[in-house]
Structure formats: C-alpha cells, structure tokens
PDB file of C-alpha atoms in Angstrom:
ATOM      1  CA  MET A   2     -41.560 -28.597  48.024  1.00  0.00           C
ATOM      2  CA  GLN A   3     -44.728 -29.541  49.854  1.00  0.00           C
ATOM      3  CA  ILE A   4     -48.089 -27.970  49.065  1.00  0.00           C
ATOM      4  CA  GLY A   5     -51.723 -28.574  49.964  1.00  0.00           C
ATOM      5  CA  ILE A   6     -54.329 -28.452  47.203  1.00  0.00           C
ATOM      6  CA  ILE A   7     -58.010 -27.819  47.891  1.00  0.00           C
ATOM      7  CA  GLY A   8     -60.313 -28.658  44.980  1.00  0.00           C
ATOM      8  CA  LEU A   9     -59.396 -31.561  42.703  1.00  0.00           C
ATOM      9  CA  GLY A  10     -61.692 -30.968  39.741  1.00  0.00           C
ATOM     10  CA  ARG A  11     -60.702 -30.864  36.068  1.00  0.00           C
ATOM     11  CA  MET A  12     -57.754 -28.567  36.679  1.00  0.00           C
ATOM     12  CA  GLY A  13     -57.010 -28.960  40.380  1.00  0.00           C
ATOM     13  CA  GLY A  14     -56.532 -32.696  40.127  1.00  0.00           C
ATOM     14  CA  ASN A  15     -54.233 -32.385  37.136  1.00  0.00           C
ATOM     15  CA  ILE A  16     -52.218 -29.653  38.852  1.00  0.00           C
ATOM     16  CA  ALA A  17     -51.692 -31.978  41.798  1.00  0.00           C
ATOM     17  CA  VAL A  18     -50.618 -34.866  39.581  1.00  0.00           C
ATOM     18  CA  ARG A  19     -48.260 -32.699  37.500  1.00  0.00           C
ATOM     19  CA  LEU A  20     -46.558 -31.452  40.662  1.00  0.00           C
ATOM     20  CA  THR A  21     -45.941 -34.993  41.874  1.00  0.00           C
ATOM     21  CA  ARG A  22     -44.437 -35.847  38.481  1.00  0.00           C
ATOM     22  CA  HIS A  23     -41.902 -33.098  39.136  1.00  0.00           C
ATOM     23  CA  GLY A  24     -41.001 -34.415  42.555  1.00  0.00           C
ATOM     24  CA  HIS A  25     -43.135 -32.150  44.726  1.00  0.00           C
ATOM     25  CA  ASP A  26     -45.217 -33.490  47.609  1.00  0.00           C
ATOM     26  CA  VAL A  27     -48.935 -32.706  47.721  1.00  0.00           C
ATOM     27  CA  VAL A  28     -51.632 -33.001  50.362  1.00  0.00           C
ATOM     28  CA  LEU A  29     -54.983 -33.566  48.654  1.00  0.00           C
ATOM     29  CA  TYR A  30     -58.447 -32.450  49.693  1.00  0.00           C
ATOM     30  CA  ASP A  31     -61.771 -32.283  47.911  1.00  0.00           C
ATOM     31  CA  ARG A  32     -65.283 -32.411  49.360  1.00  0.00           C
ATOM     32  CA  SER A  33     -65.680 -35.676  47.423  1.00  0.00           C
ATOM     33  CA  ALA A  34     -63.678 -38.448  49.060  1.00  0.00           C
ATOM     34  CA  ASP A  35     -63.947 -40.416  45.830  1.00  0.00           C
ATOM     35  CA  VAL A  36     -62.242 -37.598  43.894  1.00  0.00           C
ATOM     36  CA  VAL A  37     -59.462 -37.478  46.493  1.00  0.00           C
ATOM     37  CA  GLU A  38     -58.969 -41.215  46.108  1.00  0.00           C
ATOM     38  CA  LYS A  39     -58.839 -41.066  42.313  1.00  0.00           C
ATOM     39  CA  THR A  40     -56.374 -38.168  42.315  1.00  0.00           C
ATOM     40  CA  HIS A  41     -54.196 -39.981  44.827  1.00  0.00           C
ATOM     41  CA  ASP A  42     -54.180 -43.040  42.575  1.00  0.00           C
ATOM     42  CA  ARG A  43     -53.026 -40.935  39.591  1.00  0.00           C
ATOM     43  CA  ALA A  44     -50.264 -39.178  41.527  1.00  0.00           C
ATOM     44  CA  GLU A  45     -46.690 -40.397  41.586  1.00  0.00           C
ATOM     45  CA  ALA A  46     -46.230 -42.974  44.340  1.00  0.00           C
ATOM     46  CA  GLY A  47     -44.907 -41.553  47.580  1.00  0.00           C
ATOM     47  CA  HIS A  48     -45.633 -37.920  46.691  1.00  0.00           C
ATOM     48  CA  ALA A  49     -49.315 -37.577  47.668  1.00  0.00           C
ATOM     49  CA  VAL A  50     -51.156 -37.686  50.990  1.00  0.00           C
ATOM     50  CA  LYS A  51     -54.941 -37.679  51.402  1.00  0.00           C
ATOM     51  CA  ALA A  52     -56.816 -35.319  53.745  1.00  0.00           C
ATOM     52  CA  ASP A  53     -60.457 -35.460  54.820  1.00  0.00           C
ATOM     53  CA  SER A  54     -60.956 -31.776  55.678  1.00  0.00           C
ATOM     54  CA  VAL A  55     -59.304 -28.394  55.245  1.00  0.00           C
ATOM     55  CA  ALA A  56     -58.053 -28.552  58.820  1.00  0.00           C
ATOM     56  CA  ASP A  57     -56.670 -32.052  58.235  1.00  0.00           C
ATOM     57  CA  LEU A  58     -54.916 -30.809  55.087  1.00  0.00           C
ATOM     58  CA  VAL A  59     -53.220 -27.971  56.977  1.00  0.00           C
ATOM     59  CA  SER A  60     -52.147 -30.317  59.775  1.00  0.00           C
ATOM     60  CA  LYS A  61     -50.500 -32.674  57.282  1.00  0.00           C
ATOM     61  CA  ILE A  62     -48.364 -29.959  55.718  1.00  0.00           C
ATOM     62  CA  THR A  63     -45.113 -30.387  57.626  1.00  0.00           C
ATOM     63  CA  ALA A  64     -43.065 -27.684  55.899  1.00  0.00           C
ATOM     64  CA  ALA A  65     -41.992 -24.788  58.093  1.00  0.00           C
ATOM     65  CA  ARG A  66     -43.784 -22.442  55.705  1.00  0.00           C
ATOM     66  CA  LYS A  67     -47.145 -23.874  54.694  1.00  0.00           C
ATOM     67  CA  ILE A  68     -48.451 -23.362  51.160  1.00  0.00           C
ATOM     68  CA  VAL A  69     -52.074 -24.053  50.221  1.00  0.00           C
ATOM     69  CA  TRP A  70     -53.394 -23.821  46.652  1.00  0.00           C
ATOM     70  CA  VAL A  71     -57.161 -23.273  46.385  1.00  0.00           C
ATOM     71  CA  MET A  72     -58.574 -24.444  43.044  1.00  0.00           C
ATOM     72  CA  LEU A  73     -62.310 -23.886  43.388  1.00  0.00           C
ATOM     73  CA  PRO A  74     -65.017 -22.016  41.449  1.00  0.00           C
ATOM     74  CA  ALA A  75     -64.921 -18.248  41.922  1.00  0.00           C
ATOM     75  CA  GLY A  76     -67.345 -16.824  44.446  1.00  0.00           C
ATOM     76  CA  GLU A  77     -68.702 -18.044  47.756  1.00  0.00           C
ATOM     77  CA  ILE A  78     -67.015 -21.453  47.770  1.00  0.00           C
ATOM     78  CA  THR A  79     -63.556 -19.933  47.267  1.00  0.00           C
ATOM     79  CA  GLU A  80     -64.296 -17.152  49.754  1.00  0.00           C
ATOM     80  CA  ALA A  81     -65.267 -19.720  52.391  1.00  0.00           C
ATOM     81  CA  ALA A  82     -62.101 -21.741  51.801  1.00  0.00           C
ATOM     82  CA  VAL A  83     -59.845 -18.683  52.073  1.00  0.00           C
ATOM     83  CA  GLN A  84     -61.564 -17.521  55.256  1.00  0.00           C
ATOM     84  CA  GLU A  85     -61.193 -20.989  56.795  1.00  0.00           C
ATOM     85  CA  LEU A  86     -57.507 -21.036  55.909  1.00  0.00           C
ATOM     86  CA  ALA A  87     -57.085 -17.599  57.463  1.00  0.00           C
ATOM     87  CA  GLY A  88     -57.967 -19.152  60.802  1.00  0.00           C
ATOM     88  CA  LEU A  89     -55.677 -22.153  60.377  1.00  0.00           C
ATOM     89  CA  LEU A  90     -52.458 -20.785  58.903  1.00  0.00           C
ATOM     90  CA  GLY A  91     -49.747 -18.742  60.582  1.00  0.00           C
ATOM     91  CA  ARG A  92     -47.303 -15.951  59.875  1.00  0.00           C
ATOM     92  CA  ASP A  93     -45.463 -16.193  56.537  1.00  0.00           C
ATOM     93  CA  ASP A  94     -47.686 -19.021  55.300  1.00  0.00           C
ATOM     94  CA  ILE A  95     -49.050 -18.647  51.776  1.00  0.00           C
ATOM     95  CA  VAL A  96     -52.542 -18.983  50.303  1.00  0.00           C
ATOM     96  CA  ILE A  97     -52.739 -19.339  46.515  1.00  0.00           C
ATOM     97  CA  ASP A  98     -55.996 -18.853  44.628  1.00  0.00           C
ATOM     98  CA  GLY A  99     -55.610 -20.480  41.221  1.00  0.00           C
ATOM     99  CA  GLY A 100     -59.219 -20.118  40.100  1.00  0.00           C
ATOM    100  CA  ASN A 101     -60.889 -17.299  38.178  1.00  0.00           C
ATOM    101  CA  THR A 102     -61.544 -14.953  41.087  1.00  0.00           C
ATOM    102  CA  TYR A 103     -62.536 -11.323  40.504  1.00  0.00           C
ATOM    103  CA  TYR A 104     -59.352  -9.308  41.004  1.00  0.00           C
ATOM    104  CA  LYS A 105     -60.937  -6.820  43.435  1.00  0.00           C
ATOM    105  CA  ASP A 106     -61.737  -9.738  45.755  1.00  0.00           C
ATOM    106  CA  ASP A 107     -58.044 -10.681  45.594  1.00  0.00           C
ATOM    107  CA  ILE A 108     -57.022  -7.198  46.685  1.00  0.00           C
ATOM    108  CA  ARG A 109     -59.429  -7.322  49.628  1.00  0.00           C
ATOM    109  CA  ARG A 110     -58.306 -10.781  50.711  1.00  0.00           C
ATOM    110  CA  ALA A 111     -54.626  -9.885  50.440  1.00  0.00           C
ATOM    111  CA  HIS A 112     -55.125  -6.925  52.796  1.00  0.00           C
ATOM    112  CA  GLN A 113     -57.135  -9.062  55.201  1.00  0.00           C
ATOM    113  CA  LEU A 114     -54.607 -11.901  55.335  1.00  0.00           C
ATOM    114  CA  ALA A 115     -51.676  -9.500  55.576  1.00  0.00           C
ATOM    115  CA  GLU A 116     -53.047  -8.372  58.930  1.00  0.00           C
ATOM    116  CA  LYS A 117     -52.378 -11.928  60.148  1.00  0.00           C
ATOM    117  CA  GLY A 118     -48.985 -12.068  58.459  1.00  0.00           C
ATOM    118  CA  ILE A 119     -50.276 -14.499  55.822  1.00  0.00           C
ATOM    119  CA  HIS A 120     -49.362 -13.974  52.166  1.00  0.00           C
ATOM    120  CA  TYR A 121     -51.963 -14.186  49.391  1.00  0.00           C
ATOM    121  CA  VAL A 122     -51.030 -14.973  45.792  1.00  0.00           C
ATOM    122  CA  ASP A 123     -53.533 -14.911  42.940  1.00  0.00           C
ATOM    123  CA  VAL A 124     -52.622 -17.148  40.002  1.00  0.00           C
ATOM    124  CA  GLY A 125     -54.535 -16.771  36.753  1.00  0.00           C
ATOM    125  CA  THR A 126     -54.210 -20.247  35.276  1.00  0.00           C
ATOM    126  CA  SER A 127     -54.737 -21.070  31.609  1.00  0.00           C
ATOM    127  CA  GLY A 128     -54.374 -24.497  30.087  1.00  0.00           C
ATOM    128  CA  GLY A 129     -57.670 -26.210  30.736  1.00  0.00           C
ATOM    129  CA  VAL A 130     -57.863 -29.981  30.760  1.00  0.00           C
ATOM    130  CA  TRP A 131     -54.674 -30.179  28.658  1.00  0.00           C
ATOM    131  CA  GLY A 132     -52.422 -28.671  31.314  1.00  0.00           C
ATOM    132  CA  LEU A 133     -51.349 -31.983  32.807  1.00  0.00           C
ATOM    133  CA  GLU A 134     -49.283 -32.776  29.718  1.00  0.00           C
ATOM    134  CA  ARG A 135     -48.784 -29.343  28.102  1.00  0.00           C
ATOM    135  CA  GLY A 136     -48.286 -27.300  31.259  1.00  0.00           C
ATOM    136  CA  TYR A 137     -50.148 -24.208  32.428  1.00  0.00           C
ATOM    137  CA  CYS A 138     -49.684 -20.588  31.390  1.00  0.00           C
ATOM    138  CA  MET A 139     -49.789 -18.639  34.648  1.00  0.00           C
ATOM    139  CA  MET A 140     -50.131 -14.942  35.436  1.00  0.00           C
ATOM    140  CA  TYR A 141     -49.782 -14.220  39.137  1.00  0.00           C
ATOM    141  CA  GLY A 142     -49.778 -11.382  41.651  1.00  0.00           C
ATOM    142  CA  GLY A 143     -48.468 -11.086  45.175  1.00  0.00           C
ATOM    143  CA  THR A 144     -45.505 -10.006  47.270  1.00  0.00           C
ATOM    144  CA  LYS A 145     -42.029 -10.711  45.917  1.00  0.00           C
ATOM    145  CA  ASP A 146     -41.232 -12.707  49.043  1.00  0.00           C
ATOM    146  CA  ALA A 147     -44.167 -15.070  48.562  1.00  0.00           C
ATOM    147  CA  THR A 148     -43.896 -15.401  44.799  1.00  0.00           C
ATOM    148  CA  ASP A 149     -40.160 -16.067  44.949  1.00  0.00           C
ATOM    149  CA  HIS A 150     -40.793 -18.758  47.555  1.00  0.00           C
ATOM    150  CA  ILE A 151     -43.332 -20.629  45.412  1.00  0.00           C
ATOM    151  CA  ASP A 152     -41.309 -20.258  42.205  1.00  0.00           C
ATOM    152  CA  PRO A 153     -40.340 -23.971  42.126  1.00  0.00           C
ATOM    153  CA  ILE A 154     -44.052 -24.868  42.219  1.00  0.00           C
ATOM    154  CA  LEU A 155     -44.902 -22.496  39.384  1.00  0.00           C
ATOM    155  CA  LYS A 156     -41.912 -23.560  37.302  1.00  0.00           C
ATOM    156  CA  ALA A 157     -43.005 -27.203  37.561  1.00  0.00           C
ATOM    157  CA  LEU A 158     -46.522 -26.332  36.404  1.00  0.00           C
ATOM    158  CA  ALA A 159     -45.422 -24.062  33.548  1.00  0.00           C
ATOM    159  CA  PRO A 160     -44.925 -25.479  30.038  1.00  0.00           C
ATOM    160  CA  GLY A 161     -41.319 -24.267  29.738  1.00  0.00           C
ATOM    161  CA  LYS A 162     -39.746 -22.920  26.551  1.00  0.00           C
ATOM    162  CA  GLY A 163     -40.475 -26.070  24.568  1.00  0.00           C
ATOM    163  CA  ASP A 164     -40.120 -25.691  20.806  1.00  0.00           C
ATOM    164  CA  VAL A 165     -41.770 -22.257  20.585  1.00  0.00           C
ATOM    165  CA  GLU A 166     -39.637 -19.950  18.446  1.00  0.00           C
ATOM    166  CA  ARG A 167     -37.944 -17.288  20.541  1.00  0.00           C
ATOM    167  CA  THR A 168     -39.239 -13.735  20.123  1.00  0.00           C
ATOM    168  CA  SER A 169     -36.543 -11.438  18.764  1.00  0.00           C
ATOM    169  CA  GLY A 170     -35.557  -8.719  21.203  1.00  0.00           C
ATOM    170  CA  ARG A 171     -36.202 -10.731  24.359  1.00  0.00           C
ATOM    171  CA  ASP A 172     -32.656  -9.966  25.552  1.00  0.00           C
ATOM    172  CA  ARG A 173     -33.656  -6.355  26.144  1.00  0.00           C
ATOM    173  CA  ALA A 174     -33.218  -5.177  29.743  1.00  0.00           C
ATOM    174  CA  GLY A 175     -36.359  -5.097  31.870  1.00  0.00           C
ATOM    175  CA  LEU A 176     -38.046  -8.192  30.395  1.00  0.00           C
ATOM    176  CA  ASP A 177     -38.793 -11.091  32.742  1.00  0.00           C
ATOM    177  CA  PRO A 178     -37.168 -14.340  31.533  1.00  0.00           C
ATOM    178  CA  ARG A 179     -39.922 -16.351  33.207  1.00  0.00           C
ATOM    179  CA  ALA A 180     -42.383 -15.156  30.562  1.00  0.00           C
ATOM    180  CA  GLU A 181     -40.580 -17.391  28.069  1.00  0.00           C
ATOM    181  CA  GLU A 182     -41.175 -20.328  30.406  1.00  0.00           C
ATOM    182  CA  GLY A 183     -44.916 -19.633  30.467  1.00  0.00           C
ATOM    183  CA  TYR A 184     -45.330 -17.934  33.848  1.00  0.00           C
ATOM    184  CA  LEU A 185     -45.105 -14.306  34.918  1.00  0.00           C
ATOM    185  CA  HIS A 186     -45.203 -12.248  38.115  1.00  0.00           C
ATOM    186  CA  CYS A 187     -47.491  -9.408  37.023  1.00  0.00           C
ATOM    187  CA  GLY A 188     -47.351  -7.250  40.149  1.00  0.00           C
ATOM    188  CA  PRO A 189     -49.153  -6.962  43.516  1.00  0.00           C
ATOM    189  CA  ALA A 190     -52.101  -9.062  44.622  1.00  0.00           C
ATOM    190  CA  GLY A 191     -54.945  -8.907  42.135  1.00  0.00           C
ATOM    191  CA  SER A 192     -52.766  -8.229  39.105  1.00  0.00           C
ATOM    192  CA  GLY A 193     -52.507 -11.887  38.112  1.00  0.00           C
ATOM    193  CA  HIS A 194     -56.230 -12.442  37.976  1.00  0.00           C
ATOM    194  CA  PHE A 195     -56.701  -9.068  36.282  1.00  0.00           C
ATOM    195  CA  VAL A 196     -54.387 -10.121  33.428  1.00  0.00           C
ATOM    196  CA  LYS A 197     -56.085 -13.530  33.230  1.00  0.00           C
ATOM    197  CA  MET A 198     -59.490 -11.795  33.192  1.00  0.00           C
ATOM    198  CA  VAL A 199     -58.504  -9.731  30.159  1.00  0.00           C
ATOM    199  CA  HIS A 200     -57.002 -12.866  28.585  1.00  0.00           C
ATOM    200  CA  ASN A 201     -60.399 -14.526  28.826  1.00  0.00           C
ATOM    201  CA  GLY A 202     -62.133 -11.447  27.439  1.00  0.00           C
ATOM    202  CA  ILE A 203     -59.833 -11.618  24.405  1.00  0.00           C
ATOM    203  CA  GLU A 204     -60.576 -15.330  24.160  1.00  0.00           C
ATOM    204  CA  TYR A 205     -64.295 -14.507  23.897  1.00  0.00           C
ATOM    205  CA  GLY A 206     -63.598 -12.240  20.919  1.00  0.00           C
ATOM    206  CA  MET A 207     -61.311 -14.722  19.152  1.00  0.00           C
ATOM    207  CA  MET A 208     -63.779 -17.555  19.586  1.00  0.00           C
ATOM    208  CA  GLN A 209     -66.625 -15.396  18.326  1.00  0.00           C
ATOM    209  CA  ALA A 210     -64.701 -14.447  15.183  1.00  0.00           C
ATOM    210  CA  PHE A 211     -64.041 -18.096  14.354  1.00  0.00           C
ATOM    211  CA  ALA A 212     -67.636 -19.043  15.102  1.00  0.00           C
ATOM    212  CA  GLU A 213     -69.113 -16.311  12.901  1.00  0.00           C
ATOM    213  CA  GLY A 214     -66.712 -17.059  10.066  1.00  0.00           C
ATOM    214  CA  PHE A 215     -67.621 -20.728   9.984  1.00  0.00           C
ATOM    215  CA  ASP A 216     -71.298 -19.808  10.157  1.00  0.00           C
ATOM    216  CA  VAL A 217     -70.934 -17.570   7.090  1.00  0.00           C
ATOM    217  CA  MET A 218     -69.255 -20.400   5.184  1.00  0.00           C
ATOM    218  CA  LYS A 219     -71.763 -23.006   6.368  1.00  0.00           C
ATOM    219  CA  SER A 220     -74.613 -20.796   5.134  1.00  0.00           C
ATOM    220  CA  LYS A 221     -73.116 -20.269   1.680  1.00  0.00           C
ATOM    221  CA  ASN A 222     -75.260 -23.137   0.360  1.00  0.00           C
ATOM    222  CA  SER A 223     -78.474 -21.377   1.343  1.00  0.00           C
ATOM    223  CA  GLU A 224     -81.424 -21.625  -1.034  1.00  0.00           C
ATOM    224  CA  THR A 225     -81.925 -17.879  -0.599  1.00  0.00           C
ATOM    225  CA  LEU A 226     -78.829 -17.292  -2.753  1.00  0.00           C
ATOM    226  CA  PRO A 227     -78.678 -17.478  -6.557  1.00  0.00           C
ATOM    227  CA  ALA A 228     -77.802 -20.992  -7.659  1.00  0.00           C
ATOM    228  CA  ASP A 229     -74.431 -20.037  -9.138  1.00  0.00           C
ATOM    229  CA  GLN A 230     -73.397 -18.342  -5.877  1.00  0.00           C
ATOM    230  CA  ARG A 231     -74.006 -21.363  -3.669  1.00  0.00           C
ATOM    231  CA  PHE A 232     -70.971 -23.252  -2.405  1.00  0.00           C
ATOM    232  CA  ASP A 233     -71.211 -26.555  -0.549  1.00  0.00           C
ATOM    233  CA  LEU A 234     -68.148 -26.042   1.623  1.00  0.00           C
ATOM    234  CA  ASN A 235     -66.645 -28.674   3.921  1.00  0.00           C
ATOM    235  CA  MET A 236     -66.109 -27.099   7.341  1.00  0.00           C
ATOM    236  CA  ALA A 237     -63.833 -29.869   8.634  1.00  0.00           C
ATOM    237  CA  ASP A 238     -61.486 -29.558   5.654  1.00  0.00           C
ATOM    238  CA  ILE A 239     -61.410 -25.761   5.844  1.00  0.00           C
ATOM    239  CA  ALA A 240     -60.561 -25.856   9.545  1.00  0.00           C
ATOM    240  CA  GLU A 241     -57.801 -28.344   8.798  1.00  0.00           C
ATOM    241  CA  VAL A 242     -56.232 -26.423   5.923  1.00  0.00           C
ATOM    242  CA  TRP A 243     -56.214 -23.223   7.984  1.00  0.00           C
ATOM    243  CA  ARG A 244     -54.157 -25.024  10.621  1.00  0.00           C
ATOM    244  CA  ARG A 245     -51.353 -25.443   8.074  1.00  0.00           C
ATOM    245  CA  GLY A 246     -49.493 -22.157   7.680  1.00  0.00           C
ATOM    246  CA  SER A 247     -52.470 -19.792   7.927  1.00  0.00           C
ATOM    247  CA  VAL A 248     -52.143 -16.536   9.868  1.00  0.00           C
ATOM    248  CA  VAL A 249     -55.207 -17.553  11.914  1.00  0.00           C
ATOM    249  CA  ALA A 250     -53.646 -20.859  12.997  1.00  0.00           C
ATOM    250  CA  SER A 251     -54.053 -21.263  16.772  1.00  0.00           C
ATOM    251  CA  TRP A 252     -54.953 -23.714  19.512  1.00  0.00           C
ATOM    252  CA  LEU A 253     -58.585 -22.593  19.277  1.00  0.00           C
ATOM    253  CA  LEU A 254     -58.558 -23.485  15.589  1.00  0.00           C
ATOM    254  CA  ASP A 255     -56.944 -26.842  16.438  1.00  0.00           C
ATOM    255  CA  LEU A 256     -59.819 -27.584  18.819  1.00  0.00           C
ATOM    256  CA  THR A 257     -62.359 -26.520  16.199  1.00  0.00           C
ATOM    257  CA  ALA A 258     -60.780 -28.758  13.566  1.00  0.00           C
ATOM    258  CA  ASP A 259     -60.769 -31.674  15.988  1.00  0.00           C
ATOM    259  CA  ALA A 260     -64.476 -31.248  16.776  1.00  0.00           C
ATOM    260  CA  MET A 261     -65.447 -30.865  13.112  1.00  0.00           C
ATOM    261  CA  ALA A 262     -63.414 -33.890  12.077  1.00  0.00           C
ATOM    262  CA  LYS A 263     -65.575 -35.945  14.421  1.00  0.00           C
ATOM    263  CA  SER A 264     -68.851 -34.323  13.331  1.00  0.00           C
ATOM    264  CA  GLU A 265     -69.018 -31.444  10.867  1.00  0.00           C
ATOM    265  CA  SER A 266     -72.590 -30.602  11.881  1.00  0.00           C
ATOM    266  CA  LEU A 267     -71.613 -30.400  15.578  1.00  0.00           C
ATOM    267  CA  GLY A 268     -75.054 -31.826  16.225  1.00  0.00           C
ATOM    268  CA  GLU A 269     -74.065 -33.118  19.645  1.00  0.00           C
ATOM    269  CA  PHE A 270     -73.699 -29.538  20.920  1.00  0.00           C
ATOM    270  CA  SER A 271     -76.686 -27.451  21.981  1.00  0.00           C
ATOM    271  CA  GLY A 272     -75.035 -24.126  21.149  1.00  0.00           C
ATOM    272  CA  GLN A 273     -76.252 -22.618  24.421  1.00  0.00           C
ATOM    273  CA  VAL A 274     -72.988 -20.959  25.377  1.00  0.00           C
ATOM    274  CA  ALA A 275     -72.211 -20.139  29.003  1.00  0.00           C
ATOM    275  CA  ASP A 276     -70.003 -17.314  30.258  1.00  0.00           C
ATOM    276  CA  SER A 277     -68.008 -17.866  33.415  1.00  0.00           C
ATOM    277  CA  GLY A 278     -67.691 -14.226  34.505  1.00  0.00           C
ATOM    278  CA  GLU A 279     -64.344 -13.036  33.206  1.00  0.00           C
ATOM    279  CA  GLY A 280     -65.818 -11.563  30.037  1.00  0.00           C
ATOM    280  CA  ARG A 281     -68.268  -9.480  32.070  1.00  0.00           C
ATOM    281  CA  TRP A 282     -65.516  -8.332  34.435  1.00  0.00           C
ATOM    282  CA  THR A 283     -63.255  -7.339  31.545  1.00  0.00           C
ATOM    283  CA  ILE A 284     -65.998  -5.151  30.098  1.00  0.00           C
ATOM    284  CA  GLU A 285     -66.685  -3.621  33.528  1.00  0.00           C
ATOM    285  CA  ALA A 286     -62.978  -2.795  33.856  1.00  0.00           C
ATOM    286  CA  ALA A 287     -63.006  -1.218  30.387  1.00  0.00           C
ATOM    287  CA  ILE A 288     -65.963   0.955  31.379  1.00  0.00           C
ATOM    288  CA  GLU A 289     -64.116   2.083  34.538  1.00  0.00           C
ATOM    289  CA  GLU A 290     -61.070   2.944  32.414  1.00  0.00           C
ATOM    290  CA  ASN A 291     -63.077   4.571  29.564  1.00  0.00           C
ATOM    291  CA  VAL A 292     -61.572   2.076  27.115  1.00  0.00           C
ATOM    292  CA  PRO A 293     -63.785   0.949  24.179  1.00  0.00           C
ATOM    293  CA  VAL A 294     -64.023  -2.851  23.780  1.00  0.00           C
ATOM    294  CA  PRO A 295     -66.747  -3.387  21.141  1.00  0.00           C
ATOM    295  CA  VAL A 296     -65.543  -6.834  20.010  1.00  0.00           C
ATOM    296  CA  MET A 297     -65.485  -8.351  23.493  1.00  0.00           C
ATOM    297  CA  THR A 298     -68.804  -6.720  24.375  1.00  0.00           C
ATOM    298  CA  ALA A 299     -70.489  -8.116  21.270  1.00  0.00           C
ATOM    299  CA  ALA A 300     -69.012 -11.558  21.965  1.00  0.00           C
ATOM    300  CA  LEU A 301     -70.436 -11.545  25.497  1.00  0.00           C
ATOM    301  CA  PHE A 302     -73.878 -10.417  24.333  1.00  0.00           C
ATOM    302  CA  THR A 303     -73.895 -13.150  21.697  1.00  0.00           C
ATOM    303  CA  ARG A 304     -73.448 -15.708  24.470  1.00  0.00           C
ATOM    304  CA  PHE A 305     -76.474 -14.223  26.193  1.00  0.00           C
ATOM    305  CA  ARG A 306     -78.488 -14.536  22.987  1.00  0.00           C
ATOM    306  CA  SER A 307     -77.391 -18.129  22.429  1.00  0.00           C
ATOM    307  CA  ARG A 308     -79.447 -19.239  25.420  1.00  0.00           C
ATOM    308  CA  THR A 309     -82.682 -18.135  23.759  1.00  0.00           C
ATOM    309  CA  GLY A 310     -82.018 -19.669  20.344  1.00  0.00           C
ATOM    310  CA  ASN A 311     -78.831 -20.474  18.484  1.00  0.00           C
ATOM    311  CA  ASN A 312     -77.255 -21.368  15.173  1.00  0.00           C
ATOM    312  CA  TYR A 313     -74.129 -23.052  13.826  1.00  0.00           C
ATOM    313  CA  ALA A 314     -71.872 -20.300  15.206  1.00  0.00           C
ATOM    314  CA  GLU A 315     -72.891 -21.058  18.783  1.00  0.00           C
ATOM    315  CA  LYS A 316     -72.276 -24.771  18.243  1.00  0.00           C
ATOM    316  CA  VAL A 317     -68.737 -23.902  17.116  1.00  0.00           C
ATOM    317  CA  LEU A 318     -68.294 -21.896  20.334  1.00  0.00           C
ATOM    318  CA  SER A 319     -69.580 -24.819  22.400  1.00  0.00           C
ATOM    319  CA  ALA A 320     -67.195 -27.201  20.652  1.00  0.00           C
ATOM    320  CA  MET A 321     -64.207 -24.956  21.415  1.00  0.00           C
ATOM    321  CA  ARG A 322     -65.192 -24.541  25.082  1.00  0.00           C
ATOM    322  CA  PHE A 323     -65.512 -28.298  25.431  1.00  0.00           C
ATOM    323  CA  GLY A 324     -62.171 -28.775  23.714  1.00  0.00           C
ATOM    324  CA  PHE A 325     -60.027 -26.530  25.903  1.00  0.00           C
ATOM    325  CA  GLY A 326     -61.839 -26.699  29.208  1.00  0.00           C
ATOM    326  CA  GLY A 327     -64.128 -29.720  29.217  1.00  0.00           C
ATOM    327  CA  HIS A 328     -67.145 -27.403  29.562  1.00  0.00           C
ATOM    328  CA  VAL A 329     -70.158 -29.571  28.803  1.00  0.00           C
ATOM    329  CA  GLU A 330     -72.760 -27.774  26.708  1.00  0.00           C
ATOM    330  CA  LYS A 331     -73.989 -30.804  24.847  1.00  0.00           C
ATOM    331  CA  LYS A 332     -77.638 -31.657  24.237  1.00  0.00           C
TER     332      LYS A 332
END
C-alpha cells in the first residue's frame, strides 16, 4: 500500500522505515528537510518519496484512496495538520493520528471530517524508539471500513505473535485474533487513544513503584539507621537478578537494569521527570467516571514534585523514560 507520513521524529521516522521494509510505499514530510533526507536514506530503496509540504505530500500519493498518517506532538501542531489535510483530501480518504492526542479531540475531528466524507482513525502507538525492530503495539479507533482498509499497514507495524506464550482460552468466541499480533480495533473514533491514555496512566504507576522500591533499597545504607541494619546493596545486580524469573520482570525493569549497569548512581540524569499529558487525562477520565485511581494520581503528583527537588527514585524514572522513549531528562 501507499501512505503519506507527516512528522518523522523518533517514532514517525521509524514507522516510515519499518513500512518500507515490509514492502509498503511511503511519501515523507517533515518541517525539517534534513530529517526528510535522513529518513529517506534509511528507507528501503524504491519505497520512499520525499515531499516538501503537506500539499506536496498529498499530491504525490497516487493511490485511489489516499492515506495520511500524522505523527506529531499532541495539541496545536497536530490540530493544524489535520485541518490542513481536511482541505486537501477527498471522499473516502483516511487521516490517521498516531500521536498521543486527547481522545475527545479525536471524537470532534472524526465528526468534522465525516461531514466531508473523510475517515479519521486514531492509533494509540506504544513501542517508543524500539519499535523499528520490535514492532509497535497499537490500539486504534475508527469506522470498520477505514480500519479494515488500513489493516495491511497496521499488520506490518505490529510486532506479530513472536515467541510470546499464547494465553490459554484465546480460542473463545468474541476475542479478536489481531490482539495476539499486537494491534487491536478498540471501537469508534477516540477509543484507540482512550485505551492508550489509560495504558500510559498505568505505566506511570508501574514506573513509580519500581522507582520507589529502588530508592528504599538505595537508602538502606543510611547513617540514620543502626549499624547492624545497614545494607550496602548493589542496585545494578538487584535489577538484573529480578529480570530472571521474578514476577516483576518486565520491559521497564529491563530498561532500568540497562541504565544501572552503565551507571548505578544514575548521575547523568537530573531526575526532573516530565509528564506528557496522558497521565493527567487518565485521572480526569477517572474523575468523570467516579473511579478511584490513587496509584496513578500519586505517580503524577510525584512527577510534579520532582521538578522542585528530587532523589534517586526520580533518577530511576528518568532512566526508564529515556530507555523506552528517548526522552532526554539528563543534566
């Protein structure tokens, strides 16, 4: 298939390259011509075309049904791109937002584009800077017509079954087989980003639990404790042993172990931990639904506090964010 991609940053560029590796044709645009050039150079020969504007990108998509994937930061820049595409695309064309857009904005945009006969698909995309090789876990919302049409694109980006042990009971009627491939049609427009939003809220809580646990262990050698209760524990070795058969083994722990193996003190990280919005939105949704989410709320507030003074726990959080998403929070 042929698809245009707007925004070739850490994830957008890798998405474009992965698609060309699976035989799809991409039209590339980014506001930085240098980034376009570099992405084009990484793409499989003969499967990528450069564009110098959004309008140029649309004009170079020759498929009867144009597909454009927007991979930009949530907010005004994505809104502007979608509105520009609304004036350039035609009936039955498809706009995909693969960023971390607020799901209520997706619902509004889907209604707006539907008036022009244009389909809108929101794709919550998880995989960070590792997605090029590992594939991307995707949760998406939109009409069945549009999502069925772009299925070959999503299948190419997804990790596939790989060597993950199959969950018992998956043969039960009503379960979507695509979930085992790493991508899932969640429902109408907005539902994909809603599920990804909650995913990120959970991620906040998981990261916070790891960070606090390592902080407790790091502080066990404190001079405030009786001498016989002080332990000089090696954080890098503990992270590594937990990776091997522990019930808390996970990719987040893998990233933590990797960072600590390089520098147990994590001194290169400031510990001033950013939040990209999804944690806040998850808590807002919980308030609307009268659902208590104390762990995620505490994790978000801890990120706020980290910007006014931090400890080892926040450095662990920074190391994990850098590991999975390339988020730079170094000194």
